[in-house]
Amino acid sequence: MATLTTPTTPLESTNACATAVTVAHGDGIGPEIMQASLRILREAGAKLDVETIEIGEAVYRRGVSSGIETSSWDSLRRTGVFYKAPITTPQGGGFKSLNVTVRKTLGLFANIRPTVAYHPFVRTRHPGMDVVIVRENEEDVYAGIEHRQTDQVYQCLKLISRPGSEKIIWYAFDYARRNGRKKVSCFTKDNIMKMTDGLFHKVFDEIAAEFPDLEHEHRIVDIGAAQLADRPTDFDVIVMPNLYGDILSDVAAQIAGSVGLAGSANIGDRIAMFEAIHGSAPDIANKGVANPSGLLHAGVMMLVHLGQCEAATLVHNALLRTLEDGIHTADVFDVAQSTQKATTEEFARAVITRLGQRPEQLRPVSYQPVAHQQATRMIARREPEVKEIVGVDVFLQWTGGAPDELATKLISTGTAKLPLTMITNRGVKVWPQGFPETFCTDHWRCRFQNGTVISHRDILELLERVTASGFDFIKTENLCTFNGKLGYSMGQGQ
Ligand code: NAD
């Protein structure tokens, strides 16, 4: 048990045994809540040697499209710990999301978002809710590889890798075990995306077998999301690919009580970032009324990450006690449950006054140092499977007419090794034997294969013929087998 003692002197940033941490005060309510949170952490005895960097709106306005200066990366890479207030992302104008850039550049592959109900002290539809969402943070459609391919059709690539899936899923099971959780659920849409989400599900089943002490289950994301919103107490830890995790962790935080209360950790092999899940709330900026709890929760996660478990325990219990005593900022204030509508400053003072106290009704926390905290496991090196090309999909922009007309024109471009076998439009087979009811855009996927192994040169020969016939090809995708197993999907209706 971590002993609950009131700390003596607040630690200064020059403290010799303090841990260097990079801090950004952000935009909107960011500076207000960061100041409040840092004050509480220091009063609790956190040993932090703060390096401040500037990120966000001011940097974007200077023309830096990533929102972060090169010199700030040096601080992040040096300290390996980033405590970040929310920032405002300017709309449009080619500005890149700083969060996505930081997560991907620093390899922060796991996004951990605990969502807890503080019933009966904060209004919630789900008393007893206590769910941790572990979101994959680097892959999926967040690879951001998008193209306008034709006049009518735009594409975003969804990339799911085996090492990426192994890392996040192993992390989720290990997190569950380290934190005394009982069950890990996985949400995917592998009934539709059999290869990408199918891989995530397959890896989930493989890794679950390494954790026989934990229950595991898989749900299709649509029904899983509905059940999470309706009966969140059925869930414990949920691991998801990036997009589902992004959406559902906000839903989970909101139904637990308020997005203003939740913090998150972004974990990488060497570097970690801690932040509130909410944005910069420009509508209430500079009014001194913002709720610092989300950022403070993130601060607690940071202290646990740094092994400063006693300070983390003190802060978390004091925060719970403050909420329990009805001292609430305006976003969660409710005349039926609250005793005081507190400003950011008053809330911070209330938490500081309660350092050393424990909640009486909410479950107190007690963080323990983890003897050997291993964020990731070594991914076992796999022998690459034998890859053979057995055909090619050629994507065309074409507005000539019905699919049969396209097929008639295109058949003559095929070769003995690569004859035309199928045409789909938005994934649905329209030739041979398509239905006239199928709506077609100007974007056609034309499959050429005859079941034999082919070479790149065969594909180039085919493309020469396609081009010579006046077709506008957009791109090709090779049809491959891996150890003889198909590495591509069939057309819908094929
Ligand atoms: P938001 O989360 O900032 O605000 C949504 C609503 O919640 C607002 O009504 C706001 O007043 C309220 N709210 C949020 N945090 C609160 C708090 N701590 N205390 C009290 N009330 C709080 O979302 P938004 O308005 O969609 O976005 C505003 C800006 O934040 C945008 O520029 C967006 O790009 C950015 N953003 C940044 C991050 C980040 O830096 N991690 C995350 C999300 C959004």
Coordinates of C-alpha atoms and ligand atoms in Angstrom, one line a residue:
M1 CA 0.0 0.0 0.0
A2 CA 1.3 3.5 -0.8
T3 CA 1.2 5.4 2.5
L4 CA -1.0 8.4 2.4
T5 CA 0.9 11.3 4.0
T6 CA 0.6 15.0 3.4
P7 CA 3.7 16.2 1.6
T8 CA 5.9 18.8 3.2
T9 CA 7.5 21.3 0.9
P10 CA 6.4 21.7 -2.7
L11 CA 9.2 20.7 -5.0
E12 CA 10.9 23.2 -7.2
S13 CA 11.8 22.6 -10.7
T14 CA 15.5 22.6 -9.7
N15 CA 15.0 19.6 -7.4
A16 CA 18.0 17.4 -8.0
C17 CA 16.0 14.1 -8.1
A18 CA 13.2 15.6 -10.1
T19 CA 12.2 14.0 -13.4
A20 CA 12.5 16.2 -16.5
V21 CA 9.1 16.6 -18.2
T22 CA 8.1 18.6 -21.2
V23 CA 5.0 20.8 -20.7
A24 CA 2.9 22.7 -23.1
H25 CA 0.3 25.1 -21.8
G26 CA -1.7 25.0 -25.1
D27 CA -4.6 27.3 -26.2
G28 CA -8.0 28.3 -25.0
I29 CA -8.5 27.0 -21.5
G30 CA -5.2 25.2 -21.7
P31 CA -3.0 27.7 -19.7
E32 CA -5.7 27.9 -17.0
I33 CA -6.0 24.2 -16.4
M34 CA -2.3 23.4 -16.8
Q35 CA -1.4 26.0 -14.2
A36 CA -4.0 24.5 -11.8
S37 CA -2.9 21.0 -12.5
L38 CA 0.8 21.6 -12.1
R39 CA 0.2 23.4 -8.8
I40 CA -1.7 20.4 -7.4
L41 CA 0.9 17.9 -8.6
R42 CA 3.7 19.9 -7.0
E43 CA 1.8 20.4 -3.8
A44 CA 1.4 16.6 -3.7
G45 CA 5.1 16.2 -3.8
A46 CA 5.5 15.3 -7.5
K47 CA 9.2 15.6 -8.5
L48 CA 8.9 17.3 -11.8
D49 CA 11.6 19.4 -13.6
V50 CA 9.5 21.2 -16.1
E51 CA 10.7 22.2 -19.6
T52 CA 8.1 24.4 -21.2
I53 CA 7.5 24.4 -24.9
E54 CA 5.1 26.4 -27.1
I55 CA 2.7 24.5 -29.4
G56 CA -0.6 25.2 -31.1
E57 CA -2.3 28.3 -32.5
A58 CA 0.6 30.7 -32.1
V59 CA 3.0 28.3 -33.8
Y60 CA 0.5 27.5 -36.6
R61 CA 0.0 31.3 -37.2
R62 CA 3.7 31.6 -37.6
G63 CA 3.3 29.4 -40.7
V64 CA 4.5 26.1 -39.1
S65 CA 1.8 23.7 -40.5
S66 CA 2.5 21.0 -37.9
G67 CA 1.9 23.4 -34.9
I68 CA 5.2 22.5 -33.3
E69 CA 8.7 24.0 -33.8
T70 CA 11.7 21.8 -34.5
S71 CA 13.4 22.9 -31.2
S72 CA 10.4 21.5 -29.3
W73 CA 11.0 18.0 -30.7
D74 CA 14.4 18.1 -29.0
S75 CA 12.9 18.7 -25.6
L76 CA 10.3 15.9 -26.2
R77 CA 13.0 13.4 -27.3
R78 CA 15.3 14.4 -24.4
T79 CA 12.7 14.1 -21.6
G80 CA 10.6 11.3 -23.1
V81 CA 7.5 12.6 -21.2
F82 CA 5.1 15.2 -22.5
Y83 CA 2.4 16.8 -20.3
K84 CA 0.2 18.6 -22.8
A85 CA -2.7 21.0 -22.5
P86 CA -5.3 21.1 -25.3
I87 CA -4.6 23.2 -28.3
T88 CA -6.8 24.9 -31.0
T89 CA -6.4 23.5 -34.5
P90 CA -7.1 26.3 -37.0
Q91 CA -9.8 25.2 -39.5
G92 CA -8.7 24.4 -43.1
G93 CA -5.6 26.0 -44.6
G94 CA -3.5 22.8 -44.7
F95 CA -2.9 22.8 -40.9
K96 CA -2.0 19.3 -39.7
S97 CA -3.4 17.8 -36.5
L98 CA -0.6 18.3 -33.9
N99 CA -1.9 15.3 -31.9
V100 CA -1.7 12.9 -34.8
T101 CA 1.7 14.3 -35.8
V102 CA 3.1 13.9 -32.3
R103 CA 1.6 10.5 -31.8
K104 CA 3.0 9.1 -35.0
T105 CA 6.3 10.8 -35.1
L106 CA 7.2 9.7 -31.5
G107 CA 5.7 6.2 -32.0
L108 CA 3.0 6.6 -29.3
F109 CA 1.2 3.5 -30.4
A110 CA -1.2 3.1 -27.4
N111 CA -3.9 5.6 -26.3
I112 CA -5.3 4.7 -22.9
R113 CA -8.6 6.3 -21.9
P114 CA -10.1 5.3 -18.6
T115 CA -13.7 6.5 -18.1
V116 CA -15.3 6.3 -14.7
A117 CA -18.7 7.3 -13.3
Y118 CA -18.6 9.4 -10.1
H119 CA -22.1 8.5 -9.1
P120 CA -23.9 9.9 -7.1
F121 CA -21.7 13.0 -7.1
V122 CA -21.6 13.7 -10.8
R123 CA -24.7 13.0 -12.8
T124 CA -24.4 10.0 -15.0
R125 CA -26.8 7.5 -16.7
H126 CA -24.4 4.7 -15.8
P127 CA -23.5 4.4 -12.1
G128 CA -20.8 1.8 -11.7
M129 CA -19.3 2.5 -15.2
D130 CA -15.5 1.9 -15.1
V131 CA -14.2 1.1 -18.6
V132 CA -10.7 1.6 -20.1
I133 CA -10.5 2.0 -23.8
V134 CA -7.2 1.1 -25.3
R135 CA -7.0 2.6 -28.8
E136 CA -4.5 1.8 -31.4
N137 CA -2.9 5.1 -32.2
E138 CA -0.8 5.0 -35.4
E139 CA -2.5 3.0 -38.1
D140 CA -5.9 2.5 -39.7
V141 CA -7.3 5.4 -41.8
Y142 CA -5.2 7.7 -39.6
A143 CA -2.3 6.9 -41.9
G144 CA -3.8 9.9 -43.7
I145 CA -3.1 8.5 -47.2
E146 CA -5.9 10.0 -49.2
H147 CA -6.3 10.6 -52.9
R148 CA -8.9 12.0 -55.2
Q149 CA -8.8 9.2 -57.8
T150 CA -11.5 10.2 -60.3
D151 CA -13.8 13.1 -60.9
Q152 CA -16.3 11.5 -58.6
V153 CA -14.4 9.2 -56.2
Y154 CA -12.0 9.9 -53.3
Q155 CA -10.1 7.2 -51.4
C156 CA -8.6 6.9 -47.9
L157 CA -6.3 3.9 -47.3
K158 CA -6.9 1.8 -44.2
L159 CA -3.7 0.2 -43.1
I160 CA -3.5 -2.4 -40.4
S161 CA -0.2 -4.2 -39.8
R162 CA 0.6 -7.4 -37.9
P163 CA 3.3 -5.7 -35.7
G164 CA 1.0 -2.7 -35.0
S165 CA -1.8 -5.1 -34.0
E166 CA 0.4 -7.3 -31.9
K167 CA 1.8 -4.3 -30.0
I168 CA -1.5 -2.7 -29.1
I169 CA -3.3 -5.9 -28.3
W170 CA -0.5 -7.2 -26.1
Y171 CA -0.4 -3.8 -24.4
A172 CA -4.1 -4.0 -23.7
F173 CA -3.8 -7.5 -22.1
D174 CA -0.7 -6.5 -20.1
Y175 CA -2.5 -3.3 -18.9
A176 CA -5.5 -5.4 -17.8
R177 CA -3.3 -7.8 -15.9
R178 CA -1.1 -5.0 -14.3
N179 CA -4.3 -3.1 -13.2
G180 CA -6.2 -5.9 -11.8
R181 CA -8.8 -5.9 -14.6
K182 CA -10.6 -9.1 -15.4
K183 CA -11.7 -9.0 -19.1
V184 CA -10.4 -7.7 -22.4
S185 CA -12.9 -7.1 -25.2
C186 CA -12.1 -6.4 -28.8
F187 CA -14.3 -4.5 -31.3
T188 CA -13.8 -4.8 -35.0
K189 CA -15.8 -4.9 -38.2
D190 CA -14.3 -8.1 -39.5
N191 CA -17.5 -9.4 -41.0
I192 CA -17.0 -6.7 -43.7
M193 CA -13.2 -5.9 -43.6
K194 CA -12.1 -9.5 -43.4
M195 CA -8.5 -8.8 -44.2
T196 CA -7.7 -5.6 -42.1
D197 CA -10.1 -5.9 -39.2
G198 CA -9.8 -9.7 -39.7
L199 CA -6.1 -9.5 -38.9
F200 CA -6.7 -7.4 -35.8
H201 CA -9.3 -10.0 -34.6
K202 CA -7.0 -12.9 -35.4
V203 CA -4.1 -11.3 -33.5
F204 CA -6.4 -10.6 -30.6
D205 CA -7.3 -14.4 -30.4
E206 CA -3.6 -15.3 -30.6
I207 CA -2.5 -13.0 -27.8
A208 CA -5.5 -13.8 -25.6
A209 CA -4.1 -17.3 -25.5
E210 CA -1.0 -15.9 -23.7
F211 CA -3.2 -14.5 -20.9
P212 CA -5.3 -17.4 -19.7
D213 CA -6.0 -15.6 -16.4
L214 CA -8.0 -12.9 -18.3
E215 CA -11.4 -13.3 -19.9
H216 CA -11.6 -12.2 -23.5
E217 CA -14.3 -11.7 -26.1
H218 CA -14.8 -10.1 -29.5
R219 CA -17.8 -8.1 -30.7
I220 CA -18.6 -6.5 -34.0
V221 CA -18.1 -2.8 -33.5
D222 CA -21.6 -1.6 -34.3
I223 CA -23.4 -3.9 -31.8
G224 CA -20.5 -3.5 -29.4
A225 CA -20.8 0.3 -29.5
A226 CA -24.6 0.0 -28.9
Q227 CA -24.0 -2.3 -25.9
L228 CA -21.3 0.0 -24.6
A229 CA -23.6 3.0 -24.7
D230 CA -26.4 0.9 -23.1
R231 CA -24.7 -1.3 -20.6
P232 CA -21.1 0.0 -20.1
T233 CA -20.8 -2.1 -16.9
D234 CA -20.6 -5.2 -19.0
F235 CA -17.1 -4.0 -20.1
D236 CA -13.8 -3.7 -18.4
V237 CA -10.9 -3.1 -20.9
I238 CA -11.7 -2.7 -24.6
V239 CA -9.1 -2.7 -27.4
M240 CA -9.9 -1.3 -30.8
P241 CA -8.3 -0.1 -34.0
N242 CA -7.7 3.6 -34.3
L243 CA -11.0 5.0 -35.7
Y244 CA -13.4 3.0 -33.6
G245 CA -11.3 3.7 -30.5
D246 CA -11.3 7.5 -31.3
I247 CA -15.1 7.7 -31.6
L248 CA -16.0 5.3 -28.8
S249 CA -13.7 6.7 -26.2
D250 CA -15.4 10.1 -26.5
V251 CA -18.8 8.4 -26.3
A252 CA -17.6 6.4 -23.2
A253 CA -16.3 9.6 -21.5
Q254 CA -19.5 11.5 -22.2
I255 CA -21.8 8.8 -20.9
A256 CA -19.7 8.3 -17.8
G257 CA -20.4 12.0 -16.8
S258 CA -18.4 14.6 -18.8
V259 CA -15.6 14.8 -21.3
G260 CA -14.2 17.4 -18.9
L261 CA -13.3 14.7 -16.4
A262 CA -11.3 12.2 -18.4
G263 CA -7.6 12.0 -19.0
S264 CA -5.6 10.0 -21.4
A265 CA -2.1 8.5 -21.9
N266 CA -0.4 8.0 -25.2
I267 CA 2.3 5.4 -24.7
G268 CA 5.3 4.6 -26.9
D269 CA 8.3 2.4 -26.4
R270 CA 10.4 5.3 -25.2
I271 CA 8.2 8.4 -25.0
A272 CA 4.8 9.1 -23.5
M273 CA 2.3 11.9 -23.7
F274 CA -0.4 12.7 -21.2
E275 CA -3.4 15.0 -21.9
A276 CA -7.1 15.6 -21.2
I277 CA -9.4 14.1 -23.8
H278 CA -11.3 17.4 -24.4
G279 CA -10.3 20.3 -26.6
S280 CA -9.3 23.9 -25.9
A281 CA -12.9 25.0 -25.2
P282 CA -12.5 28.5 -26.7
D283 CA -16.1 29.3 -25.6
I284 CA -15.1 29.4 -21.9
A285 CA -11.4 30.4 -22.3
N286 CA -10.1 33.1 -20.0
K287 CA -13.1 33.0 -17.7
G288 CA -11.5 30.9 -15.0
V289 CA -14.3 28.4 -15.0
A290 CA -12.8 25.4 -16.8
N291 CA -12.7 22.0 -15.1
P292 CA -9.0 21.0 -14.7
S293 CA -10.0 17.4 -13.7
G294 CA -9.3 15.8 -17.1
L295 CA -5.8 17.2 -17.3
L296 CA -5.2 16.4 -13.6
H297 CA -6.3 12.8 -14.3
A298 CA -3.7 12.8 -17.1
G299 CA -1.2 14.1 -14.6
V300 CA -2.0 11.2 -12.3
M301 CA -1.4 8.8 -15.1
M302 CA 1.9 10.6 -15.8
L303 CA 3.1 10.3 -12.2
V304 CA 2.3 6.5 -12.2
H305 CA 4.2 6.2 -15.5
L306 CA 7.2 8.0 -13.8
G307 CA 6.9 5.7 -10.8
Q308 CA 5.8 8.5 -8.5
C309 CA 3.0 6.4 -7.1
E310 CA 2.7 8.1 -3.8
A311 CA 2.1 11.6 -5.3
A312 CA -0.3 10.0 -7.8
T313 CA -2.3 8.3 -5.1
L314 CA -2.5 11.6 -3.1
V315 CA -3.7 13.6 -6.0
H316 CA -6.2 11.1 -7.2
N317 CA -7.8 10.5 -3.8
A318 CA -7.9 14.3 -3.1
L319 CA -9.6 14.8 -6.5
L320 CA -12.2 12.1 -5.7
R321 CA -12.8 13.6 -2.3
T322 CA -13.3 17.1 -3.8
L323 CA -15.9 15.7 -6.2
E324 CA -17.5 13.8 -3.4
D325 CA -17.7 17.0 -1.3
G326 CA -19.8 18.5 -4.0
I327 CA -17.2 21.1 -5.1
H328 CA -17.8 21.2 -8.8
T329 CA -16.9 23.4 -11.7
A330 CA -19.7 24.7 -13.9
D331 CA -19.6 21.9 -16.4
V332 CA -20.7 19.3 -13.9
F333 CA -22.4 21.6 -11.4
D334 CA -25.9 20.4 -10.4
V335 CA -28.0 22.0 -7.7
A336 CA -29.1 18.6 -6.6
Q337 CA -25.6 17.2 -6.0
S338 CA -23.2 20.1 -5.7
T339 CA -22.4 22.2 -2.7
Q340 CA -20.2 24.8 -4.4
K341 CA -19.9 26.1 -8.0
A342 CA -16.1 26.5 -8.1
T343 CA -13.9 28.4 -10.4
T344 CA -10.8 26.6 -11.8
E345 CA -8.7 28.3 -9.1
E346 CA -11.1 27.4 -6.3
F347 CA -11.3 23.8 -7.5
A348 CA -7.5 23.5 -7.5
R349 CA -7.4 24.9 -4.0
A350 CA -10.0 22.5 -2.8
V351 CA -8.0 19.6 -4.1
I352 CA -4.8 20.9 -2.5
T353 CA -6.6 21.2 0.8
R354 CA -7.7 17.6 0.6
L355 CA -4.3 16.1 -0.2
G356 CA -3.9 13.3 2.3
Q357 CA -7.6 12.6 2.5
R358 CA -9.4 9.7 0.9
P359 CA -12.9 9.6 -0.6
E360 CA -15.5 8.1 1.8
Q361 CA -18.0 6.7 -0.8
L362 CA -16.1 6.6 -4.1
R363 CA -13.5 3.9 -4.3
P364 CA -10.1 5.2 -3.2
V365 CA -7.1 4.5 -5.3
S366 CA -3.7 3.2 -4.3
Y367 CA -1.0 3.1 -7.0
Q368 CA 1.8 0.7 -6.6
P369 CA 5.2 0.9 -8.2
V370 CA 5.4 -1.8 -10.9
A371 CA 8.6 -3.8 -10.5
H372 CA 9.2 -4.2 -14.2
Q373 CA 6.9 -2.1 -16.3
Q374 CA 7.4 -3.2 -19.9
A375 CA 5.2 -1.2 -22.2
T376 CA 5.8 -3.5 -25.1
R377 CA 7.0 -7.0 -25.8
M378 CA 9.5 -7.9 -28.4
I379 CA 7.6 -8.8 -31.5
A380 CA 8.7 -12.3 -32.5
R381 CA 10.5 -12.2 -35.8
R382 CA 8.5 -14.1 -38.4
E383 CA 9.9 -15.7 -41.5
P384 CA 8.4 -13.7 -44.4
E385 CA 5.8 -15.9 -46.2
V386 CA 6.3 -16.8 -49.8
K387 CA 4.7 -14.1 -51.9
E388 CA 3.6 -14.7 -55.5
I389 CA 1.7 -12.4 -57.9
V390 CA -1.2 -14.1 -59.5
G391 CA -3.0 -11.2 -61.1
V392 CA -3.7 -7.5 -61.0
D393 CA -6.5 -5.1 -60.4
V394 CA -6.4 -2.1 -62.7
F395 CA -8.4 0.9 -61.6
L396 CA -9.8 3.1 -64.3
Q397 CA -11.6 6.4 -64.6
W398 CA -14.2 5.8 -67.3
T399 CA -17.5 7.5 -68.1
G400 CA -18.4 5.6 -71.4
G401 CA -21.6 3.9 -70.4
A402 CA -22.8 0.5 -69.1
P403 CA -20.4 -2.0 -67.6
D404 CA -20.9 -4.4 -70.6
E405 CA -19.6 -1.7 -72.9
L406 CA -16.5 -1.2 -70.8
A407 CA -15.9 -5.0 -70.7
T408 CA -16.2 -5.2 -74.5
K409 CA -13.6 -2.5 -75.0
L410 CA -11.3 -3.8 -72.3
I411 CA -11.3 -7.5 -73.1
S412 CA -9.0 -6.9 -76.1
T413 CA -6.4 -5.3 -73.8
G414 CA -6.0 -8.5 -71.8
T415 CA -3.1 -10.9 -72.4
A416 CA -2.9 -14.7 -72.3
K417 CA -1.5 -14.5 -68.8
L418 CA -3.7 -11.6 -67.7
P419 CA -7.2 -11.9 -69.2
L420 CA -10.1 -9.7 -68.0
T421 CA -12.1 -11.7 -65.4
M422 CA -14.2 -9.2 -63.5
I423 CA -15.2 -5.6 -63.2
T424 CA -16.5 -4.0 -60.0
N425 CA -17.8 -0.6 -59.2
R426 CA -17.3 0.6 -55.6
G427 CA -16.6 -3.1 -54.8
V428 CA -19.7 -4.6 -56.3
K429 CA -19.4 -6.9 -59.3
V430 CA -21.0 -5.4 -62.4
W431 CA -19.4 -7.7 -65.0
P432 CA -19.9 -10.5 -65.9
Q433 CA -23.6 -10.9 -65.1
G434 CA -24.0 -7.6 -63.3
F435 CA -27.5 -6.1 -62.5
P436 CA -28.7 -3.0 -64.3
E437 CA -30.0 -1.7 -60.9
T438 CA -26.4 -1.3 -59.6
F439 CA -25.5 2.4 -59.5
C440 CA -22.1 3.0 -61.1
T441 CA -19.7 5.9 -60.7
D442 CA -16.7 6.8 -62.9
H443 CA -14.4 4.5 -60.8
W444 CA -13.9 0.9 -62.1
R445 CA -11.8 -1.9 -60.6
C446 CA -10.9 -4.3 -63.5
R447 CA -9.5 -7.6 -62.5
F448 CA -7.0 -9.4 -64.8
Q449 CA -5.9 -13.0 -63.8
N450 CA -5.9 -16.5 -65.1
G451 CA -4.7 -18.3 -61.9
T452 CA -1.0 -18.6 -62.9
V453 CA 1.9 -16.9 -61.3
I454 CA 2.9 -13.8 -63.2
S455 CA 5.7 -11.2 -63.1
H456 CA 5.9 -7.4 -62.8
R457 CA 6.8 -7.4 -66.5
D458 CA 3.5 -9.1 -67.4
I459 CA 1.7 -6.3 -65.5
L460 CA 3.7 -3.6 -67.4
E461 CA 2.8 -5.3 -70.7
L462 CA -0.9 -5.2 -69.7
L463 CA -0.7 -1.5 -68.7
E464 CA 0.9 -0.6 -72.0
R465 CA -2.1 -2.2 -73.8
V466 CA -4.6 -0.6 -71.5
T467 CA -3.0 2.8 -72.1
A468 CA -2.7 2.3 -75.9
S469 CA -6.5 1.6 -76.0
G470 CA -7.1 5.1 -74.5
F471 CA -8.0 4.1 -71.0
D472 CA -7.2 6.4 -68.0
F473 CA -5.8 4.0 -65.4
I474 CA -5.6 5.5 -61.9
K475 CA -3.6 2.8 -60.1
T476 CA -3.0 -0.9 -59.9
E477 CA -3.1 -3.3 -57.0
N478 CA -1.2 -6.6 -57.4
L479 CA -3.1 -9.8 -56.5
C480 CA -0.8 -11.8 -54.3
T481 CA -0.8 -15.1 -52.5
F482 CA 1.2 -15.7 -49.3
N483 CA 2.3 -19.3 -48.7
G484 CA -0.4 -20.1 -51.2
K485 CA -3.2 -18.3 -49.3
L486 CA -5.2 -15.4 -51.1
G487 CA -4.0 -12.0 -50.1
Y488 CA -6.9 -10.1 -51.6
S489 CA -10.7 -10.0 -51.3
M490 CA -13.2 -11.1 -53.9
G491 CA -15.6 -8.7 -55.5
Q492 CA -19.0 -8.4 -53.7
G493 CA -21.3 -10.7 -55.6
Q494 CA -18.4 -12.7 -57.1
Ligands
NAD1 P1 -13.9 21.0 -26.7 O1 -13.7 19.7 -26.1 O2 -12.9 22.0 -26.6 O3 -15.3 21.6 -26.2 C1 -16.6 20.9 -26.2 C2 -17.5 21.4 -25.1 O4 -17.0 20.9 -23.9 C3 -17.5 23.0 -25.0 O5 -18.8 23.4 -24.7 C4 -16.5 23.2 -23.9 O6 -16.8 24.4 -23.2 C5 -16.8 22.0 -23.0 N1 -15.5 21.7 -22.3 C6 -14.4 21.0 -22.8 N2 -13.5 20.9 -21.9 C7 -14.0 21.5 -20.7 C8 -13.5 21.7 -19.4 N3 -12.2 21.2 -19.1 N4 -14.2 22.3 -18.5 C9 -15.5 22.7 -18.8 N5 -16.0 22.6 -20.1 C10 -15.3 22.0 -21.0 O7 -14.3 20.6 -28.3 P2 -14.4 21.6 -29.5 O8 -15.2 22.8 -29.1 O9 -14.9 20.7 -30.6 O10 -12.9 22.0 -29.9 C11 -12.3 23.2 -29.6 C12 -10.9 23.2 -30.1 O11 -10.1 22.2 -29.5 C13 -10.8 22.9 -31.6 O12 -9.8 23.7 -32.2 C14 -10.3 21.5 -31.7 O13 -9.5 21.2 -32.8 C15 -9.4 21.4 -30.4 N6 -9.2 20.1 -29.9 C16 -8.0 19.8 -29.3 C17 -7.7 18.6 -28.7 C18 -6.4 18.4 -28.1 O14 -5.6 19.3 -28.1 N7 -6.1 17.2 -27.5 C19 -8.7 17.7 -28.6 C20 -10.0 17.9 -29.2 C21 -10.2 19.2 -29.8

